[in-house]
Amino acid sequence: MSCRKRCKREIFKFAQYLYRLVTGTLNTDSVEDELELSTVRHRPEGLEQLEAQTRFSRKELQILYRGFKNECPSGVVNEDTFKDIYAQFFPQGDASTYAHFLFNAFDTDHNGSVSFEDFVMGLSILLRGSIQEKLNWAFNLYDINKDGYITKEEMLDIMKAIYDMMGKCTYPALREETPRQHVEIFFQKMDKNKDGVVTIDEFIDCCQNDENIMRSMHLFENVL
Amino acid sequence: MAAGVATWLPFARAAAVGWLPLAKKTMPKPPIDNSSKSDEILYVNVSGVRFQTWKNTLDRYPETLLGSSEKEFFYNEDTQEFFFDRDPEMFRHILNFYRTGKLHYPRNECIQAFDEELAFYGIVPEIIGDCCMEEYRDRKKENQERLAEDTEANEGVDAPLPPNSTSRERLWRAFENPHTSTMALVFYYVTGFFIAVSVIANVVETVPCRPPLGSVKDLPCGEKYKVPFFCMDTACVLIFTFEYLMRLFAAPSRCNFMRSVMSVIDVVAIMPYYIGLVMPENEDVSGAFVTLRVFRVFRIFKFSRHSAGLRILGYTLKSCASELGFLLFSLTMAIIIFATVMFYAEKGTKGSTFTSIPASFWYTIVTMTTLGYGDMVPNTIAGKIFGSICSLSGVLVIALPVPVIVSNFSRIYHQNQRADKMRAQQKVRMARIRMAKRGTANAFLQYKEDRNIGDPDGCVKNRSAFDQQHNHLLHCLEKTTNHEFTNEMNYSELCMTESVGFKTSRSTSLSSHQGAQNNSSGCCPRRARRRAAMRLANSTVSVSRGSVQELDTLHLKTTCIPPQTRSSLNAQMCDMKLNCGDPDFTAAIISIPTPPANSPDESLPPSPAPMLGILRNTRATAYIQDSVKISSL
């Protein structure tokens, strides 16, 4: 059925082409001569609202927004821009997979773009949140399909993404099974009831009992 | 509502007093005027240039940055003004938009810079006034075309092959770019040669040769030397067939390939031969066969694969197809008109050559193109008058399409030239970008060595805050994965030595590199030299990292610094391995994606630094070595 329609359309186009050939076209404007509509523009909520919703002060929000707006004048970051930005920090490796997972973690409403509110909410949790909130966020990052369980496959994807960022020239040289071994170690530690998945409670419990993790949670707090 | 109308509203409302005596019902209550504030002047500081405007002016367009609450993010309490770190020249135009309601495009500005400013201030480009819209659209289209060309040239055909490509892909690349491998080049020239041979053979075949003994009539060479010509033809066709089949095999999409122009030409060039082989030696059929031989001349079109100029010509004609078509149509109209007129004008005369209207077509064409063979001549006065009008109008009509074709050809030719130049410059650009990238990686390795050699607090003080924090981030990643970054030299060395063993073979491989070069002290002269070079470079040059690489190759003669051998580094790593593992795992995950204002190659501009100084919360605990401040700007 569609074949016939296609044939008709082709014949029609050919006839149009012949007609134009004969009569000449004085206007060379073709159909694709529209300026592409400006991209999505987004304006954030007011300063007062953001101040109330996050744990940043007014000045800090101003600083954050100026930087954000400088990079993304349209007010939203899409995934490609996010990947570009992140790739600048890891020139030796390929940061795009990990940036993809990070993007999904920041994009809380899953609309394909990170607005300033999403950005600032995420930062608020990461920089000023309680340990519980930070661990929650990390769990959310690992749980790719957001079903509340971290499976070995999800962890393997995350692990591979992290190892990708190291690039090729490492010491000792990266092997195929390095990420997998790392995943095994992780699961041995975290998966208490050995059911093959890590739930949020297991994760938080285990991290809270681990002194090193607890200590390192404060590592990036004084960022602004 | 346009801005101007708003100012007339009080007048319209005042004039409504005229309705009051005539009203049938009571008037509704007027709206309460909330804004009792009188209008205030706002100060906008754009990179030092202070603009002042009424608040109402900016409020006219509430969906833009300046008209909405978004500008509060840029308010500076200390100076009581809005500060924007943008181009003040462009801001003039933006502000004029608020004042007059019309956005103008400044002709001397780059279109992309203008677009970016518009995007920043939240203004849609469609609002540009009619006076400047044409110019804007033209320049934007030109820019987009140029960018599209550039990306095409970038991902171009000169890109190196991915390492694991099948033989089919390699074959296709060899066909498309003959200069990638010598075999392809040889094949390219061989086919070119055979095309030329085949075409020349076709031509020479028809030249009359000296007749064989005993005959008077001149014979075309093709008849006289039937066998040699046949052999040559066979050889050429075999080569062409082979080439066509190889291309067909290698093509990524066979359907598309079979429909392409070049493949059609190929087929048309070789089919007559095969048809000739198959067809029997029949008298009535061989007449048609002779016609088929005409198609052999299409082989000359195969040259277009070898010549870019031919392709440009063909592309030009294709792109002017509509103009040419129109010309043909108008010419046909003129021919018919004049032919009819000439026929009826010459109808009466005896022995006239204008026997019918189609016969007059020939006269009209010959006259209009100013050929004038003279085989058909008008005899009557009316015929001569119309004939002269015909030839005069012919000159005009034929001269019209020439400028169109010429300008098209010139444009396409220049585009092609530019593409070639771009490709040549691209290599240089890519090399420079790669060098800059290696610079950042080298900076990190330098930081690592400093840290290992010197105190754990680590940093030579002349490194900017941004660098320190970036290095800390990369360090965290290393700790997460328990692998270290190295540069390519060490990596390739390691790859070589890893299989054999570790310390001993390493020293031997290194000592084998020494050769006739500098001081050979111990196991690591090369690495020490490089380290010394990097250190020297880094202490003097902080901004242009590319020079690190250049100094690297200078082979400075230095004394061998006591080496941080790989073994000692290894030991350190082993110690840390025990308490490494997972904790830094999560720490690295929490690393923040920070959009930098500049590329990481340049250090941060100093202006945010004072702000950062105010806000630094030194909550540094004892076991955190350096107070980590990663700015998110």
mmCIF file of N, CA and C in Angstrom, chain B residues 93-131:
data_model
loop_
_atom_site.group_PDB
_atom_site.id
_atom_site.type_symbol
_atom_site.label_atom_id
_atom_site.label_comp_id
_atom_site.label_asym_id
_atom_site.label_seq_id
_atom_site.Cartn_x
_atom_site.Cartn_y
_atom_site.Cartn_z
ATOM 1 N N HIS B 93 22.775 47.430 21.193
ATOM 2 C CA HIS B 93 21.663 47.026 20.325
ATOM 3 C C HIS B 93 20.543 46.374 21.116
ATOM 4 N N ILE B 94 20.954 45.591 22.104
ATOM 5 C CA ILE B 94 19.940 44.921 22.924
ATOM 6 C C ILE B 94 19.092 45.973 23.630
ATOM 7 N N LEU B 95 19.745 46.956 24.198
ATOM 8 C CA LEU B 95 18.994 47.961 24.949
ATOM 9 C C LEU B 95 18.120 48.791 24.018
ATOM 10 N N ASN B 96 18.628 49.029 22.817
ATOM 11 C CA ASN B 96 17.810 49.762 21.846
ATOM 12 C C ASN B 96 16.539 49.017 21.518
ATOM 13 N N PHE B 97 16.627 47.720 21.553
ATOM 14 C CA PHE B 97 15.433 46.929 21.298
ATOM 15 C C PHE B 97 14.366 47.241 22.326
ATOM 16 N N TYR B 98 14.785 47.327 23.597
ATOM 17 C CA TYR B 98 13.803 47.634 24.627
ATOM 18 C C TYR B 98 13.235 49.030 24.434
ATOM 19 N N ARG B 99 14.089 49.935 24.015
ATOM 20 C CA ARG B 99 13.632 51.317 23.907
ATOM 21 C C ARG B 99 12.701 51.506 22.733
ATOM 22 N N THR B 100 13.095 50.964 21.563
ATOM 23 C CA THR B 100 12.326 51.257 20.368
ATOM 24 C C THR B 100 11.405 50.123 19.947
ATOM 25 N N GLY B 101 11.588 48.940 20.468
ATOM 26 C CA GLY B 101 10.750 47.833 20.052
ATOM 27 C C GLY B 101 11.233 47.156 18.795
ATOM 28 N N LYS B 102 12.309 47.667 18.183
ATOM 29 C CA LYS B 102 12.833 47.040 16.961
ATOM 30 C C LYS B 102 14.258 46.602 17.230
ATOM 31 N N LEU B 103 14.555 45.379 16.825
ATOM 32 C CA LEU B 103 15.900 44.857 17.003
ATOM 33 C C LEU B 103 16.630 44.985 15.670
ATOM 34 N N HIS B 104 17.791 45.621 15.718
ATOM 35 C CA HIS B 104 18.567 45.783 14.497
ATOM 36 C C HIS B 104 19.785 44.901 14.540
ATOM 37 N N TYR B 105 20.202 44.455 13.352
ATOM 38 C CA TYR B 105 21.387 43.611 13.275
ATOM 39 C C TYR B 105 22.548 44.463 12.781
ATOM 40 N N PRO B 106 23.587 44.596 13.602
ATOM 41 C CA PRO B 106 24.746 45.396 13.188
ATOM 42 C C PRO B 106 25.556 44.661 12.142
ATOM 43 N N ARG B 107 25.769 45.289 11.012
ATOM 44 C CA ARG B 107 26.325 44.559 9.880
ATOM 45 C C ARG B 107 27.778 44.164 10.064
ATOM 46 N N ASN B 108 28.481 44.877 10.916
ATOM 47 C CA ASN B 108 29.893 44.553 11.023
ATOM 48 C C ASN B 108 30.194 43.527 12.108
ATOM 49 N N GLU B 109 29.160 42.949 12.706
ATOM 50 C CA GLU B 109 29.394 41.961 13.751
ATOM 51 C C GLU B 109 29.300 40.567 13.168
ATOM 52 N N CYS B 110 29.988 39.663 13.812
ATOM 53 C CA CYS B 110 29.913 38.261 13.416
ATOM 54 C C CYS B 110 28.532 37.727 13.776
ATOM 55 N N ILE B 111 27.988 36.961 12.873
ATOM 56 C CA ILE B 111 26.610 36.517 13.071
ATOM 57 C C ILE B 111 26.501 35.592 14.270
ATOM 58 N N GLN B 112 27.531 34.804 14.500
ATOM 59 C CA GLN B 112 27.447 33.883 15.615
ATOM 60 C C GLN B 112 27.533 34.612 16.941
ATOM 61 N N ALA B 113 28.425 35.631 17.012
ATOM 62 C CA ALA B 113 28.518 36.394 18.255
ATOM 63 C C ALA B 113 27.177 37.038 18.557
ATOM 64 N N PHE B 114 26.551 37.575 17.514
ATOM 65 C CA PHE B 114 25.256 38.223 17.710
ATOM 66 C C PHE B 114 24.224 37.228 18.208
ATOM 67 N N ASP B 115 24.215 36.047 17.586
ATOM 68 C CA ASP B 115 23.262 35.017 18.009
ATOM 69 C C ASP B 115 23.463 34.628 19.461
ATOM 70 N N GLU B 116 24.728 34.534 19.863
ATOM 71 C CA GLU B 116 24.996 34.136 21.249
ATOM 72 C C GLU B 116 24.516 35.191 22.217
ATOM 73 N N GLU B 117 24.744 36.475 21.844
ATOM 74 C CA GLU B 117 24.252 37.524 22.743
ATOM 75 C C GLU B 117 22.737 37.457 22.857
ATOM 76 N N LEU B 118 22.075 37.262 21.728
ATOM 77 C CA LEU B 118 20.619 37.179 21.771
ATOM 78 C C LEU B 118 20.172 36.029 22.643
ATOM 79 N N ALA B 119 20.877 34.901 22.515
ATOM 80 C CA ALA B 119 20.492 33.750 23.331
ATOM 81 C C ALA B 119 20.694 34.043 24.802
ATOM 82 N N PHE B 120 21.778 34.740 25.114
ATOM 83 C CA PHE B 120 22.042 35.040 26.522
ATOM 84 C C PHE B 120 20.959 35.924 27.109
ATOM 85 N N TYR B 121 20.566 36.952 26.364
ATOM 86 C CA TYR B 121 19.585 37.876 26.911
ATOM 87 C C TYR B 121 18.164 37.398 26.696
ATOM 88 N N GLY B 122 18.015 36.207 26.153
ATOM 89 C CA GLY B 122 16.677 35.641 26.053
ATOM 90 C C GLY B 122 15.818 36.267 24.975
ATOM 91 N N ILE B 123 16.432 36.785 23.927
ATOM 92 C CA ILE B 123 15.657 37.438 22.865
ATOM 93 C C ILE B 123 15.621 36.507 21.659
ATOM 94 N N VAL B 124 14.437 36.366 21.104
ATOM 95 C CA VAL B 124 14.266 35.470 19.959
ATOM 96 C C VAL B 124 14.690 36.215 18.686
ATOM 97 N N PRO B 125 15.500 35.601 17.832
ATOM 98 C CA PRO B 125 15.992 36.331 16.660
ATOM 99 C C PRO B 125 14.902 36.742 15.683
ATOM 100 N N GLU B 126 13.734 36.103 15.783
ATOM 101 C CA GLU B 126 12.691 36.423 14.816
ATOM 102 C C GLU B 126 12.180 37.848 14.970
ATOM 103 N N ILE B 127 12.513 38.480 16.098
ATOM 104 C CA ILE B 127 11.990 39.824 16.328
ATOM 105 C C ILE B 127 12.756 40.873 15.522
ATOM 106 N N ILE B 128 13.844 40.451 14.900
ATOM 107 C CA ILE B 128 14.649 41.426 14.154
ATOM 108 C C ILE B 128 13.778 42.161 13.150
ATOM 109 N N GLY B 129 13.944 43.454 13.107
ATOM 110 C CA GLY B 129 13.085 44.286 12.263
ATOM 111 C C GLY B 129 13.288 43.988 10.792
ATOM 112 N N ASP B 130 12.304 44.401 10.001
ATOM 113 C CA ASP B 130 12.347 44.104 8.567
ATOM 114 C C ASP B 130 13.547 44.733 7.896
ATOM 115 N N CYS B 131 13.977 45.884 8.421
ATOM 116 C CA CYS B 131 15.098 46.553 7.758
ATOM 117 C C CYS B 131 16.346 45.699 7.788
#
